[in-house]
Steps between C-alpha positions, in 0.01 A plus 500: 500500500500829689285811475692826545370830631670819620384733775642840592570548869488838672695409815723203427638462856150486641392257228790266581388480863141430398609240246705302750223512763244384241730213399485337844172325414688260269692185595791578266656846498826636361569872537823647362581865571795717391397771750575765238872431536684629189640208300662457160335166433134509592184392321226587749465708815296227668320177411217310666410143402216318678264206475671190356369327190783245495776425754841331500614393844791261539797386705856519367475182286522607133366838609650706219388247236147518638511880502625507140216273388246710692631825351508368144159335528313799642686778312329741737585717799634288789581622852677326784832411654809281496637388837873499570498124543434447130880508497462125552330477159788691340800338670568181695410659833266430791303695762487336842456794737181554700208661316243676717307664216421198277444700181502309168834524319337655192162664455356677194148585393323635193278787618149559380530870592806714430573869561806672345572851634712751312484874565136595560360216287403150607476238226260225604530156340236240585466148366194488278306286749483796743531801270138599562608593855765756402291813544329381816837404651645838409205669669539279809870588522422870471256472791733298724565669833865492604479779759422261787821370653531126533629356825864414445480179700255297705770335711826641634786390276813399688793466264767243584827421328574150370864542606674698773742780427785275617393225259478752218851632567642147518337412167652809337840384624437163334413675173826695530689174545344370178606820324856473631519141375382611155169307509307821424567871449169627636178365648171653607431385857147543634317465830129465564283689751159351571192457719310170490192634681436804282164643400517806278287680244731466195381794290543779757835355603606515135365855464696614805818323386468647153444849641826468696702366207344620169703239314499473118420126493238478772255210488195370685432136424213291635386147425309267730646573846841614374610864479812683385532865604804622311671838483789386286740756349653239267414378154597141429446493124288653227448399138372759255501382139851371428658683795560350846583722799622398844585745782683343795533689829809466713597781736287665768529818707253649747328831429509811719246777549792743496556592133877537530534169683274333245710626207815394682349152534453480122860606438632253757303215341622592151861485624469195725733242350339208684153590373630561147682167494181323616304662221759433228524130596124464454509696173751245369268221616186639333694576182590132486138399571364726224755369250335154512203629296645820347584576141879473485674824604177668616554494879569855613551674836296819461554627855762391750469569873262795475349612831121541516316648798185354655303611805681266739843443345743584219576204272775427248345362181644383170308446175596219263321434170507249218313416181328170424371337182123529439474120523651483851266343754429773760506248785847382397628851574361471853632148550856587396519810720314377808534570789615862475878524539478769766322250728743213446871572453797405289565242375125460502454127559771476766353802678152345501637173642672681788197724557285189544744363759525817710151651482241352735175581313375402157486822299189413300358809333759725664770583242281345233302719261149642450387622160315430177505385140327684216320314219801560271742338747651814648537503877606704803594362844623651824727346762304414813688694766378751764187285509262358760370151425190372678312172507168595656388140548818408690519838685862517386657831406856543383750741357857422406796732449856442390826651389788408273799341667835569332864481610470856635189432708497586870245271672362772731445738208321232298267443795431874522420508127242224552332698779494810279322307225255353752411833659190589297348151524551478875363851543178413318442170679590588858370855544 
């Protein structure tokens, strides 16, 4: 079905820039980039998939069943996303909040052209119908000029908040009331920032955002007039053979240019009982989610509350793994763990019900997942956070940020955490 070829690359960072610029000629693009961040579980340094041969695009109705059929029928590489609101396909839930972006709930495509980067080698896999273009495409990529700076925007972006600070603080108090009554232990509360008259050039905005963040699960996604510019530090879930890995983030601290202050920030985050309790609650949740498809007794917490440093922030991350039978449907693993526990709360269903009541925007792709399937049914997906979403046709641009509300939450501090997470996105769009 696919023709494979390998090419050695002299300057891999330069090649990545050329490759992504070259990709913009296609209607369907998915770019996934680890930004050379050291990781225990990684298959490729970067992946580019372009030019759809087949597409699955659907709303929430039977979405996971349709995805399972698509994956099992094609048995090929598939790239795309799951929106947060597929929760309604998993549980008896609804989404009634306003949606400015109007993305499909689920979108995947089978690429004609695929580039897998590892070290200084790029493995190119083309469907046989276009394999006679491999060498000419490689030559065109090599000759692509990326030195000329794109204009970051063609219209001034003016970011507005969907809710006021006062409204945010009052909503946090309502969450705390739910926690005190025992309805939930924790919930991830989010707020949207947007402009409904935005005109931007998506690729240079992504390049600037990625330069600021250098996140390990960065993604550039394009189809029709819809774009996702993601600099996510968080893995949702990965399947590699019989092993499943999920790595929830809960716990954030700002970085400092002063080395001593920066190290002190790491120590403070490691010892912060509120942040640790947030993380441990979600670890318990994802352990339970993984157990639904795991071989009995195979769910294991490999890392608990370890602090990792990124360019913008320090994050507390845990790693939970399980093993599955070879006959397990890959999509069933996604369905029984979706959405990511770090973006919902505990208990999961109750938290999602209260989130829907108190948030004012439909999350859509935010806090969903972008990633891929391999022909063998392995997969890897990020969590869509620290991301700019853009519908070019509607001139609507949006980013959403949130924080975990627990019994120890102070509303003002939760608001400050949201602004910290929004800093890079606002900086790119408004300067």
